[in-house]
mmCIF file of C-alpha atoms in Angstrom:
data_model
loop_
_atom_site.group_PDB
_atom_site.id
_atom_site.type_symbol
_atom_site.label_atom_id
_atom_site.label_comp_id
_atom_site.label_asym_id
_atom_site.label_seq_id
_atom_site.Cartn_x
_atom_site.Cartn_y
_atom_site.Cartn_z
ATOM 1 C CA UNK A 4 0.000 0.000 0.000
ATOM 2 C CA UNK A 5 1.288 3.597 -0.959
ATOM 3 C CA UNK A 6 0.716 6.132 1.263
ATOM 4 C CA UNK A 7 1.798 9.717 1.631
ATOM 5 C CA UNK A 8 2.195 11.672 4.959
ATOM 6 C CA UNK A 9 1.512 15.116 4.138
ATOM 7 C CA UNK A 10 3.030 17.482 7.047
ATOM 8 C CA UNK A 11 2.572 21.334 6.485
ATOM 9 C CA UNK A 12 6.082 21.753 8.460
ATOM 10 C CA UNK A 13 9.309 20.210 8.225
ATOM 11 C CA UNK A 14 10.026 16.883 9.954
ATOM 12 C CA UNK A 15 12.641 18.580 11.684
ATOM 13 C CA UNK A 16 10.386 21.442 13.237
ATOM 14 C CA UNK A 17 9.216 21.214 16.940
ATOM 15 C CA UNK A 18 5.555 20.357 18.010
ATOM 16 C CA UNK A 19 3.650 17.032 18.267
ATOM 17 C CA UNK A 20 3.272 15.832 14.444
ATOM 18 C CA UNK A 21 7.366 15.850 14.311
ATOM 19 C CA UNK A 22 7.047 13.694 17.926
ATOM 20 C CA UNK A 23 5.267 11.300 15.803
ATOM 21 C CA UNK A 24 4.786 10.848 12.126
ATOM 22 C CA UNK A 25 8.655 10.484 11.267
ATOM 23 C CA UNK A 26 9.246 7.711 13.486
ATOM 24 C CA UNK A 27 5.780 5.951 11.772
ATOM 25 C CA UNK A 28 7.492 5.473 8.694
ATOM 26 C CA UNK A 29 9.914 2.995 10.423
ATOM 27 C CA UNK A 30 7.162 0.583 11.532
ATOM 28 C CA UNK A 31 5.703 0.454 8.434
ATOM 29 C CA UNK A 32 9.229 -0.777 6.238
ATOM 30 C CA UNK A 33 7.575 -4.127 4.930
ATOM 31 C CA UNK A 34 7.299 -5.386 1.629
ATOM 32 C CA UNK A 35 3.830 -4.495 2.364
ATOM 33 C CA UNK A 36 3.573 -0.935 2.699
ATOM 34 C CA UNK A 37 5.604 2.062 1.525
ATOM 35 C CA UNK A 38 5.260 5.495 2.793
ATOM 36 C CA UNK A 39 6.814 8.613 1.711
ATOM 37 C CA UNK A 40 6.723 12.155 3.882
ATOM 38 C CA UNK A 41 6.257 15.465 2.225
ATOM 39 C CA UNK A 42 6.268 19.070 3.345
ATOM 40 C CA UNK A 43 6.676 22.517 2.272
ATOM 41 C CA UNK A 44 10.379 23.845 2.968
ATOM 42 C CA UNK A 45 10.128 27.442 4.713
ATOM 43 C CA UNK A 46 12.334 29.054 1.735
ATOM 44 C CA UNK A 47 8.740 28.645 -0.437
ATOM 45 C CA UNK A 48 7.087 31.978 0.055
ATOM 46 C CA UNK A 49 5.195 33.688 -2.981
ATOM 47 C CA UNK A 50 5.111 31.440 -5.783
ATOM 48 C CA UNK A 51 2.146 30.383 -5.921
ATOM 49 C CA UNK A 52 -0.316 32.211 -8.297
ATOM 50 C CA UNK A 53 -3.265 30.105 -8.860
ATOM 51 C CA UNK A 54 -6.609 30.918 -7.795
ATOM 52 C CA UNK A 55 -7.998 29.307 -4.693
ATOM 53 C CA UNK A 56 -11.903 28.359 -4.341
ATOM 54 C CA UNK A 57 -13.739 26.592 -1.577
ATOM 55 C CA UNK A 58 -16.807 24.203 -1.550
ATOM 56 C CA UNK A 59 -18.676 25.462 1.324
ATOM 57 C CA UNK A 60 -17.507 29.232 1.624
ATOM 58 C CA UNK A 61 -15.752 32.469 -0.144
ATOM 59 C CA UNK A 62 -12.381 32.995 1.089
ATOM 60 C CA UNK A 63 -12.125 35.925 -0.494
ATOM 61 C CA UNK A 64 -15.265 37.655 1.643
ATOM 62 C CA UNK A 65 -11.725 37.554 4.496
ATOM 63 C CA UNK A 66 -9.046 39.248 2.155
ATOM 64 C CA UNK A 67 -8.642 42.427 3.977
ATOM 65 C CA UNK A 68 -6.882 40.632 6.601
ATOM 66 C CA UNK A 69 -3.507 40.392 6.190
ATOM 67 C CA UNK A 70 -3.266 37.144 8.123
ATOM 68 C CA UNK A 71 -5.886 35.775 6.084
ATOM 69 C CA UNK A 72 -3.857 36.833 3.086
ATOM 70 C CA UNK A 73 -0.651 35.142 4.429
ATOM 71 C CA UNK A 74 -2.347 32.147 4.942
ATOM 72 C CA UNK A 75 -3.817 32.108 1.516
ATOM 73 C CA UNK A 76 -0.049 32.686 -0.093
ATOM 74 C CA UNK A 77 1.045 29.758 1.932
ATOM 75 C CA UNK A 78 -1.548 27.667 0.810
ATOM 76 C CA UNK A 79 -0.880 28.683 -3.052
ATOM 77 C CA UNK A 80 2.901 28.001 -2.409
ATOM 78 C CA UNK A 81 1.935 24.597 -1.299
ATOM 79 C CA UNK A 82 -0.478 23.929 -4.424
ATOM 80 C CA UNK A 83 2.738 25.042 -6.264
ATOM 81 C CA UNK A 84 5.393 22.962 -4.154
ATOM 82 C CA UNK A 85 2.979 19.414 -4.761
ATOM 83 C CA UNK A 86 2.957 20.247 -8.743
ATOM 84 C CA UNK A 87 6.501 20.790 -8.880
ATOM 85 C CA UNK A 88 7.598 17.878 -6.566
ATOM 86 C CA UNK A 89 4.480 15.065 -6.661
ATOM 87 C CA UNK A 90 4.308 13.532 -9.766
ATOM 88 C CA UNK A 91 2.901 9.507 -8.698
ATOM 89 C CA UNK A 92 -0.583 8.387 -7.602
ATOM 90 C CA UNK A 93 -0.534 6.922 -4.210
ATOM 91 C CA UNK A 94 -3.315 4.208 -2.198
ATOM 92 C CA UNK A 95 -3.547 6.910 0.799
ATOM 93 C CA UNK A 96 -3.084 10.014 2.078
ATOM 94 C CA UNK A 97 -3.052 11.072 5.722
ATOM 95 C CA UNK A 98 -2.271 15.182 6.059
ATOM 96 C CA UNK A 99 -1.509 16.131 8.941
ATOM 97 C CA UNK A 100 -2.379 20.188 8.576
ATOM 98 C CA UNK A 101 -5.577 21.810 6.839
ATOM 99 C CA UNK A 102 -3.951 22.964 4.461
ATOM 100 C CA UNK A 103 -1.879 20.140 3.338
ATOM 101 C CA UNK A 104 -5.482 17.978 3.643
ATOM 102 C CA UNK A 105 -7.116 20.558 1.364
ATOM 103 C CA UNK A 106 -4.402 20.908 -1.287
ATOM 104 C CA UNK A 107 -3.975 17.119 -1.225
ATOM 105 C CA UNK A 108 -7.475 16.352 -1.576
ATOM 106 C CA UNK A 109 -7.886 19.224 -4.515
ATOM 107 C CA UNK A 110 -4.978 17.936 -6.215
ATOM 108 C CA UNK A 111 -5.860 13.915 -5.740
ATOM 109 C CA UNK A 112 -9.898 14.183 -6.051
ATOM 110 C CA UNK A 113 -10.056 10.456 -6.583
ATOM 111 C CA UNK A 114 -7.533 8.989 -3.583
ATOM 112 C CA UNK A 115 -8.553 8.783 -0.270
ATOM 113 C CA UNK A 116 -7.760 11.396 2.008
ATOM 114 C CA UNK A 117 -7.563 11.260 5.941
ATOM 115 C CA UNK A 118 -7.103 14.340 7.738
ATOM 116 C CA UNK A 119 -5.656 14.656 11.624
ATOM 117 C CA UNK A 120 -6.236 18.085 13.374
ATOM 118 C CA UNK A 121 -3.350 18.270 15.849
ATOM 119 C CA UNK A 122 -3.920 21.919 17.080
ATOM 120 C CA UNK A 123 -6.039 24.993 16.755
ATOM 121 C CA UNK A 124 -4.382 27.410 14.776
ATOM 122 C CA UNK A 125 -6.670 30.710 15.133
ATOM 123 C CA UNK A 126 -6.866 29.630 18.992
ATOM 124 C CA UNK A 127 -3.045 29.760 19.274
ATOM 125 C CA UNK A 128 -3.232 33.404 17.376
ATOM 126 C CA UNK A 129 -6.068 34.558 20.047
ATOM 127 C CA UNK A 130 -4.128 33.141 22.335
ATOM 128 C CA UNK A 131 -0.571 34.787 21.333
ATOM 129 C CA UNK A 132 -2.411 38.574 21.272
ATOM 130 C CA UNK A 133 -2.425 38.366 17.159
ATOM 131 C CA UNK A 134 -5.924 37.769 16.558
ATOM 132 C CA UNK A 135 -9.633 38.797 18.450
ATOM 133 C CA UNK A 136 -11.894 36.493 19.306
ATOM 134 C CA UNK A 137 -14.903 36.559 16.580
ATOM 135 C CA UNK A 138 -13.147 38.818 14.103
ATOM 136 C CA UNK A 139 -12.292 38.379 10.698
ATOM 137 C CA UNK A 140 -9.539 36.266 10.620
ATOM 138 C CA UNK A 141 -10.900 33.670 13.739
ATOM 139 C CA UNK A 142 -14.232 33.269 11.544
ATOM 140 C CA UNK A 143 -12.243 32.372 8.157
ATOM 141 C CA UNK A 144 -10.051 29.952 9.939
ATOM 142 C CA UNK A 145 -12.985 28.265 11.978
ATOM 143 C CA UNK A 146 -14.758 28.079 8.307
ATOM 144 C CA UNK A 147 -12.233 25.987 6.994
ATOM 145 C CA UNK A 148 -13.203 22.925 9.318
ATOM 146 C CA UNK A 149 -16.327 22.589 7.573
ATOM 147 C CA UNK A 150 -14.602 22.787 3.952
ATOM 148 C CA UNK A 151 -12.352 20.070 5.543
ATOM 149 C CA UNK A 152 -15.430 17.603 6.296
ATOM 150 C CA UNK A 153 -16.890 18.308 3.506
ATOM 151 C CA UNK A 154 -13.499 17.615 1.396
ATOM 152 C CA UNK A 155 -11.563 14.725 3.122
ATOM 153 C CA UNK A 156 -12.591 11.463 3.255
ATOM 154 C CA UNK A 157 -12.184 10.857 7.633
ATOM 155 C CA UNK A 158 -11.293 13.696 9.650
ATOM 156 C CA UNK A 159 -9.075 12.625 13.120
ATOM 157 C CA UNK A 160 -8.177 14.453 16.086
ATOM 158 C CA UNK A 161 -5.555 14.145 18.732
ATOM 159 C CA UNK A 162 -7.780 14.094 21.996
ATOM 160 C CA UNK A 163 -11.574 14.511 22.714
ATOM 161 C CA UNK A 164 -11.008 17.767 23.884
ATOM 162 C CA UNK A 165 -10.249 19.199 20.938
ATOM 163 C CA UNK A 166 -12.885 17.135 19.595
ATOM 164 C CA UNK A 167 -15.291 19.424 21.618
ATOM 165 C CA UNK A 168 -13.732 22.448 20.365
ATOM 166 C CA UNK A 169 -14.268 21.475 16.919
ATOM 167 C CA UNK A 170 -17.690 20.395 16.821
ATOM 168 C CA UNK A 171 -19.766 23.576 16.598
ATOM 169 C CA UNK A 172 -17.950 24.215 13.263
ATOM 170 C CA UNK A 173 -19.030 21.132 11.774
ATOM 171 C CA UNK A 174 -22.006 19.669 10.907
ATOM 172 C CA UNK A 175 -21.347 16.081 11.325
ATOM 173 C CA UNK A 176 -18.895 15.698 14.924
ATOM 174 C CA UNK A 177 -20.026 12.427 15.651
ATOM 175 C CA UNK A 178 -17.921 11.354 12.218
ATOM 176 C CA UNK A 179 -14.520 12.789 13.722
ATOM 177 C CA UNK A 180 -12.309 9.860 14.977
ATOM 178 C CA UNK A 181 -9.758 10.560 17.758
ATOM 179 C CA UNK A 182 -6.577 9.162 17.826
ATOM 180 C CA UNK A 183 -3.907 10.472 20.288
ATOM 181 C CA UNK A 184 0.033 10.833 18.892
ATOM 182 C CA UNK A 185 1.945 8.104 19.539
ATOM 183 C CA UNK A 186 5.845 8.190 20.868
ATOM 184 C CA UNK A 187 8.907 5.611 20.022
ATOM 185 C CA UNK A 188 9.605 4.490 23.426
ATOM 186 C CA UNK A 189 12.766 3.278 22.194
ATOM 187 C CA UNK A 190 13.594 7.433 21.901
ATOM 188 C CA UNK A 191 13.644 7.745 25.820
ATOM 189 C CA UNK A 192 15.727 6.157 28.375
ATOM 190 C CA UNK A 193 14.956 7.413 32.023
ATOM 191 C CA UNK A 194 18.103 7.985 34.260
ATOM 192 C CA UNK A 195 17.761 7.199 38.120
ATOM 193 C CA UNK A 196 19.360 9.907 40.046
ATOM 194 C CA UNK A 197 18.047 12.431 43.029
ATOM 195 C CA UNK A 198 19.072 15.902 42.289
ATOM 196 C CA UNK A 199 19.912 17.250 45.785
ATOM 197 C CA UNK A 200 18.201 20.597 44.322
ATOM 198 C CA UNK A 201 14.615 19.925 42.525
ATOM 199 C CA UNK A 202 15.080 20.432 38.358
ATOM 200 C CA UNK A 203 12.245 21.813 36.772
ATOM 201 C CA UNK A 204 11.774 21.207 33.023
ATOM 202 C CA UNK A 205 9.829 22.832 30.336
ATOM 203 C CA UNK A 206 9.849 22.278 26.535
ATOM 204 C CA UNK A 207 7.707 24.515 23.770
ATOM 205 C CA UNK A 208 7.392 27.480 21.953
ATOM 206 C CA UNK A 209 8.211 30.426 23.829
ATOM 207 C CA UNK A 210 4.503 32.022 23.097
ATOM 208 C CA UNK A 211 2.165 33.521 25.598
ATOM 209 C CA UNK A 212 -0.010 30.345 24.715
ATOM 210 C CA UNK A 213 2.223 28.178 26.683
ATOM 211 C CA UNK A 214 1.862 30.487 29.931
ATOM 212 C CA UNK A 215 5.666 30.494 30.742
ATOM 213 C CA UNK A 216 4.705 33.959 32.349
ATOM 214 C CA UNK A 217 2.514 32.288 34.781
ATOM 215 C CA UNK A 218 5.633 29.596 35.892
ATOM 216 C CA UNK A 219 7.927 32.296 36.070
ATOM 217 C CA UNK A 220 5.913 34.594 38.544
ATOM 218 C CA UNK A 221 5.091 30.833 40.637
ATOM 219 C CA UNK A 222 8.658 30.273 40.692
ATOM 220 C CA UNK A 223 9.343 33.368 41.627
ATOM 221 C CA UNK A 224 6.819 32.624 44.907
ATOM 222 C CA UNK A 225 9.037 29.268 45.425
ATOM 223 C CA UNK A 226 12.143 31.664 46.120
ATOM 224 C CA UNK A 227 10.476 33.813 48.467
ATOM 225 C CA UNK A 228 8.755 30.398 50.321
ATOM 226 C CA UNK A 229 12.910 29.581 50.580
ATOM 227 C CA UNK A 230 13.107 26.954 48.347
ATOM 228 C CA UNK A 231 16.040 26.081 45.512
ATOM 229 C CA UNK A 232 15.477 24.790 42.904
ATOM 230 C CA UNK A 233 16.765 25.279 39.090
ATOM 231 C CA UNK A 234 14.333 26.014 36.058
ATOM 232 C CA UNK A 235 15.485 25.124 32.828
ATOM 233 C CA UNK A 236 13.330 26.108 29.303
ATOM 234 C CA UNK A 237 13.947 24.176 26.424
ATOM 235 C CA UNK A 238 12.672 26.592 23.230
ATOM 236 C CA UNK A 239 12.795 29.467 21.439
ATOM 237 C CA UNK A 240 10.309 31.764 20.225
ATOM 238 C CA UNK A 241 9.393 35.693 19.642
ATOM 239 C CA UNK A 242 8.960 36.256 23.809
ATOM 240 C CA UNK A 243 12.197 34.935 24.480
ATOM 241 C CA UNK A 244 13.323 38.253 25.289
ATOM 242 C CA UNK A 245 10.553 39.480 27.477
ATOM 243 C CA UNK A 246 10.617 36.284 29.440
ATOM 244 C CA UNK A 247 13.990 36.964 30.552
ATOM 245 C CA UNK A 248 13.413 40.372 31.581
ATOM 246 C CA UNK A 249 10.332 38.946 33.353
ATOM 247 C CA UNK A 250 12.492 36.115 34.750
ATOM 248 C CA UNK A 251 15.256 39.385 35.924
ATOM 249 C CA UNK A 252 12.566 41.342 37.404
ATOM 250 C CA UNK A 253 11.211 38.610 39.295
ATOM 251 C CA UNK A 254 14.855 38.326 40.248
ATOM 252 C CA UNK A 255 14.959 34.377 39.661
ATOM 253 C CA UNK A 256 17.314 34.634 36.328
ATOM 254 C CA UNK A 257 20.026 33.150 38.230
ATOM 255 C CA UNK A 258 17.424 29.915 38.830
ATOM 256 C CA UNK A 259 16.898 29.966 35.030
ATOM 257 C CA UNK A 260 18.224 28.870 32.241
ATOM 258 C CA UNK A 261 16.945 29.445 28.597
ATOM 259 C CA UNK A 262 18.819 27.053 26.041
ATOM 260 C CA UNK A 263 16.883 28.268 22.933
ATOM 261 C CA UNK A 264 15.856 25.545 20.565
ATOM 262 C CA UNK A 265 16.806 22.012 21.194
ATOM 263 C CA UNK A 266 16.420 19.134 18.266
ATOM 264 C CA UNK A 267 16.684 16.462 20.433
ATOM 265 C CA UNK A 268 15.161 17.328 24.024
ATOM 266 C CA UNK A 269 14.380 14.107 25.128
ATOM 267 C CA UNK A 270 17.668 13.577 25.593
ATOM 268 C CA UNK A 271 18.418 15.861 28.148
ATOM 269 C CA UNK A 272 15.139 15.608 30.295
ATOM 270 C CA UNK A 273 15.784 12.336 31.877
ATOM 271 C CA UNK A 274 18.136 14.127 34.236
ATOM 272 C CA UNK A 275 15.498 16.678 35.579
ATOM 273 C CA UNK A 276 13.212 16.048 37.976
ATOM 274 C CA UNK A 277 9.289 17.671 37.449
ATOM 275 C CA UNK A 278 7.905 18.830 33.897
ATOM 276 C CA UNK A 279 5.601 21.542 34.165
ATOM 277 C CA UNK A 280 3.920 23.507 31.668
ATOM 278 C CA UNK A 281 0.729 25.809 32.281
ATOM 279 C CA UNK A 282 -0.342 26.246 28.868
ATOM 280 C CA UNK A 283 -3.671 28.376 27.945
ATOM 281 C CA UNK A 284 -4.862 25.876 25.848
ATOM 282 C CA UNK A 285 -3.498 22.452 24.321
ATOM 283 C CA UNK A 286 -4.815 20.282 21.807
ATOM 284 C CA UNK A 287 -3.190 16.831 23.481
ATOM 285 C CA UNK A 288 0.248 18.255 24.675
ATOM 286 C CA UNK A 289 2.946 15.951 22.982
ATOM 287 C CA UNK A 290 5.827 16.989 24.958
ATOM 288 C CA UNK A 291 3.508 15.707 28.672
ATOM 289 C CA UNK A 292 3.730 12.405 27.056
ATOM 290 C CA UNK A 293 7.710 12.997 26.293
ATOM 291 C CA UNK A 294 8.353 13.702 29.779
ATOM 292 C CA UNK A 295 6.479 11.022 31.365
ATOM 293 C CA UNK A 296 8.165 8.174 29.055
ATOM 294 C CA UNK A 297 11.142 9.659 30.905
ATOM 295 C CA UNK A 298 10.441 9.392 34.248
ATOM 296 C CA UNK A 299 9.341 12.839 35.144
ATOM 297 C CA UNK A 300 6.615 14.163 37.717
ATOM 298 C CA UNK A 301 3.643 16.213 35.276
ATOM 299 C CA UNK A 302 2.599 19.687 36.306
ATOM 300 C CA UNK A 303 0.009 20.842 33.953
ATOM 301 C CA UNK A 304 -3.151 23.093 33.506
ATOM 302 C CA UNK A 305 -6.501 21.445 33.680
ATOM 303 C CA UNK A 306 -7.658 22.522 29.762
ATOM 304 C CA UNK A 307 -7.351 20.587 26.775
ATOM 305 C CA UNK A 308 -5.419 17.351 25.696
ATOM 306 C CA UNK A 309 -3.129 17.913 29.002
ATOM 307 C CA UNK A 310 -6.312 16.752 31.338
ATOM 308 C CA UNK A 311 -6.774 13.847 29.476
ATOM 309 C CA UNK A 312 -3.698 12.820 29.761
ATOM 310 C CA UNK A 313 -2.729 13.735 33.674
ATOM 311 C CA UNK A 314 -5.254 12.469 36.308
ATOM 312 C CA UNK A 315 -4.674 14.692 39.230
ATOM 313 C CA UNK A 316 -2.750 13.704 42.260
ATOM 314 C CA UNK A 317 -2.343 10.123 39.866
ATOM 315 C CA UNK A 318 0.093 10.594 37.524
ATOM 316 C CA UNK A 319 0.600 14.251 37.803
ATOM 317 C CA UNK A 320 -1.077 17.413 39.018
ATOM 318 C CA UNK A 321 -3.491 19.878 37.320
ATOM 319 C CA UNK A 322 -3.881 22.898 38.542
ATOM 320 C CA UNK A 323 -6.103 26.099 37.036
ATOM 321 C CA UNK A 324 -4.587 28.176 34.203
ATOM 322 C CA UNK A 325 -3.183 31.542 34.610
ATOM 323 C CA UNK A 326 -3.174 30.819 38.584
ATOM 324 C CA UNK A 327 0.538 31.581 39.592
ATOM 325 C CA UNK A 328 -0.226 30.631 43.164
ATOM 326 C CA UNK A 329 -2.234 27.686 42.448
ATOM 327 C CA UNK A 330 1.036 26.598 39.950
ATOM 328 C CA UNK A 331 3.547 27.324 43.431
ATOM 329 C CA UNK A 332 1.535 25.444 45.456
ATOM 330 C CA UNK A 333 1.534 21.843 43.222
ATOM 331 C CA UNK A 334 5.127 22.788 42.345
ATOM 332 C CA UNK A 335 6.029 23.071 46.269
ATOM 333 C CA UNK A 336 4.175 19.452 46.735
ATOM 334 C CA UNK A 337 6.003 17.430 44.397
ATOM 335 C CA UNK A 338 9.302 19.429 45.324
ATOM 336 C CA UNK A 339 9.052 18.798 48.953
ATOM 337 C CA UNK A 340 7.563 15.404 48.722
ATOM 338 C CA UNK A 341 10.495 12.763 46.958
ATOM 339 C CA UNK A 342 8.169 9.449 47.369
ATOM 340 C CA UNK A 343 5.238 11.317 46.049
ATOM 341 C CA UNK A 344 7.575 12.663 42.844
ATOM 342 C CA UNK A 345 8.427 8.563 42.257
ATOM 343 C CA UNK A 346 5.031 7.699 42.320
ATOM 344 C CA UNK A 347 3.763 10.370 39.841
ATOM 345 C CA UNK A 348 6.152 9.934 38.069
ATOM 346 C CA UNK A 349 6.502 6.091 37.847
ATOM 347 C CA UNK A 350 2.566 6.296 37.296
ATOM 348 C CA UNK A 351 2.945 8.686 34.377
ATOM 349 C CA UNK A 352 4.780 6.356 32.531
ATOM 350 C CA UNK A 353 3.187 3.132 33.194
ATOM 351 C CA UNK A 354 0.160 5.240 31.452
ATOM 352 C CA UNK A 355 2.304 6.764 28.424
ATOM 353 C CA UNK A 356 3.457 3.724 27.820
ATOM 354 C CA UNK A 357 -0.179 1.845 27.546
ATOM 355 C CA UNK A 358 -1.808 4.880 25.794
ATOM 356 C CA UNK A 359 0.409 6.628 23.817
ATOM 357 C CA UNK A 360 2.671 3.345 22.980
ATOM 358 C CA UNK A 361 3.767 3.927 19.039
ATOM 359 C CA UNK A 362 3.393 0.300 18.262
ATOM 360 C CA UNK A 363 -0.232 0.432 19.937
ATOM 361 C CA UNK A 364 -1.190 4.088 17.735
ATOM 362 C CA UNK A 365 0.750 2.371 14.915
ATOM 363 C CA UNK A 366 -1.509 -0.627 14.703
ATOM 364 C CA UNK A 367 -4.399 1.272 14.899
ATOM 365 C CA UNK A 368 -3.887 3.377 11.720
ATOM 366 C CA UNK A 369 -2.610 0.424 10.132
ATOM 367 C CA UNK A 370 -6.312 -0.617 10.580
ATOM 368 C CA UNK A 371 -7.617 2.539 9.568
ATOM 369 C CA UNK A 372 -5.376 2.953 6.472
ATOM 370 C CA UNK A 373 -6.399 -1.063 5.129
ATOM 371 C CA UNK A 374 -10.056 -0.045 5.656
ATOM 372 C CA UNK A 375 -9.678 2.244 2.433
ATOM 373 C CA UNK A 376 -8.657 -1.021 -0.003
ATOM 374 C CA UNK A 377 -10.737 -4.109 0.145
ATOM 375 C CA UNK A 378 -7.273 -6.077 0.270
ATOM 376 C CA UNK A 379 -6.028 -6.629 3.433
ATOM 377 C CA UNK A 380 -2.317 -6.326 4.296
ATOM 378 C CA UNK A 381 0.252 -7.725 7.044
#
């Protein structure tokens, strides 16, 4: 069977479709299957030219927006980047980005299409300050979930949270499949150790999405309760630079250390000791899963993908978002408390590892992807 992974980003970019769909090809090398990735390299900007129309609404009602613009250019480039580089027919396609779902399906009408929504895009923007709620561009990019059911063949999503979000923009929810990401397990390898000073961990974009401003003010209120600890952030992003001056005004820089991007992180965070991450919203929150497979306590917000995946005072702690004090207080617990820190995080993975196992996600689309041919395969 021939199938085609089309990614909107890079493999190589950060985020929760790289934690994944790379590594899928490798469990799928059998005489049986062959699978191919493809994505649009970021030095494609402009040259696309054709004429874009939807099924189900007019794009161009949106055009005054420059984001809506910007989006429409990238979505042209791609149209342009699949001409020049696609030339074979393929069994399947699974896109993993509207755009790439929509450009796939317009440019293979007759070959199955699955789509999997991994995040919210105009939620992210609202989110980030760039977008209002309601406006132009949040009501364009909302629209194109119904273009997408009415386009692809089986629309997916990463957790049934952002299943919920999604509905009221389609007319058919009960049709969406869910299918969390999957991780390699063979990617982490947990190191035993107790850090006589409490590591704290975080890994994402540095974007007021991901609340970082909210863990560096509860940090902040772990210094003045008198307790050490370092905090090390693993990204890079456009509020790098105001999150350091936050991090010096709050006078905990010396507790923190910014690395900038990392291509590899999992390979560092087996030596810290708690995760945490108090993002505003989160479709499933790859990188929880990351930490957990290596051995790490979970400190998350109670929204999205991230509450499905921690079950509080379990294998992790939730606390409220944009609560500082609420964040110091489930930080201070798992700091203070070593044997409670082993068994969250010892819990955490004995869950990844059932649930988000790649070999377990893996057979399942395997299922998913035969269902499309009358043949079955091994």
């Amino acid at each position: 069977m021939n199938i085609l992974q089309a990614l909107f980003f890079p493999p190589e970019q950060p985020g929760g479709v790289s934690s994944m769909v790379p590594y899928i090809l490798d469990r799928f090398q059998t005489p049986n299957w062959e699978m191919e990735l493809f994505s649009l390299p970021k030095r494609i900007r402009g040259k696309g030219q054709e004429d874009v129309r939807f099924m189900t609404f007019d794009w161009t009602q949106y055009e005054a927006s420059p984001t809506v613009q910007k989006y429409m250019q990238t979505y042209k480039d791609y149209v342009w980047w699949c001409k020049l580089r696609l030339s074979k027919s393929y069994d399947l396609i699974h896109a993993h980005h509207p755009i790439a779902g929509l450009v796939m399906k317009q440019l293979y009408p007759d070959t199955p299409v699955i789509m999997t929504l991994h995040s919210s895009f105009e939620r992210e923007l609202i989110l980030n300050g760039k977008i209002e709620a309601g406006g132009l561009e949040h009501r364009f990019l909302t629209s194109l979930y119904r273009e997408l059911e009415e386009c692809v063949d089986q629309m997916m999503t990463v957790s049934k949270s952002f299943l919920d979000y999604v509905s009221p923009y389609v007319s058919h929810p009960e049709r969406i499949g869910v299918l969390p990401n999957g991780f390699d397990e063979k990617r982490f390898k947990p190191i035993a150790h107790d850090n006589a000073v409490p590591q704290l961990i975080v890994v994402c974009r540095l974007v007021p999405a991901k609340g970082l401003d909210v863990l560096l003010h509860a940090c902040a209120e772990l210094k003045r309760r008198g307790h050490a600890y370092v905090l090390h952030i693993i990204g890079d992003g456009p509020i790098r630079e105001e999150l350091e001056h936050l991090a010096q005004e709050l006078c905990i820089y010396e507790e923190t250390i910014f690395y900038g991007y990392m291509l590899h992180p999992e390979e560092f965070m087996p030596f810290s000791d708690i995760f945490v991450l108090p993002s505003r919203a989160e479709a499933f929150g790859s990188v929880f899963a990351e930490a957990a497979l290596c051995w790490l306590a979970l400190v998350g917000t109670n929204v999205g993908g991230i509450a499905e995946q921690i079950d509080d005072g379990v294998n992790g702690l939730l606390v409220p978002p944009d609560d500082p004090i609420a964040l110091s207080n489930a930080l201070e617990r798992v700091m203070t408390d070593g044997s409670f820190r082993y068994e969250l995080a010892r819990a955490a993975w004995a869950k990844a590892k059932q649930t988000y196992s790649l070999s377990r996600i893996v057979n399942e689309l395997k299922c998913m992807y035969v269902s499309y041919r009358p043949e079955q395969h091994d």
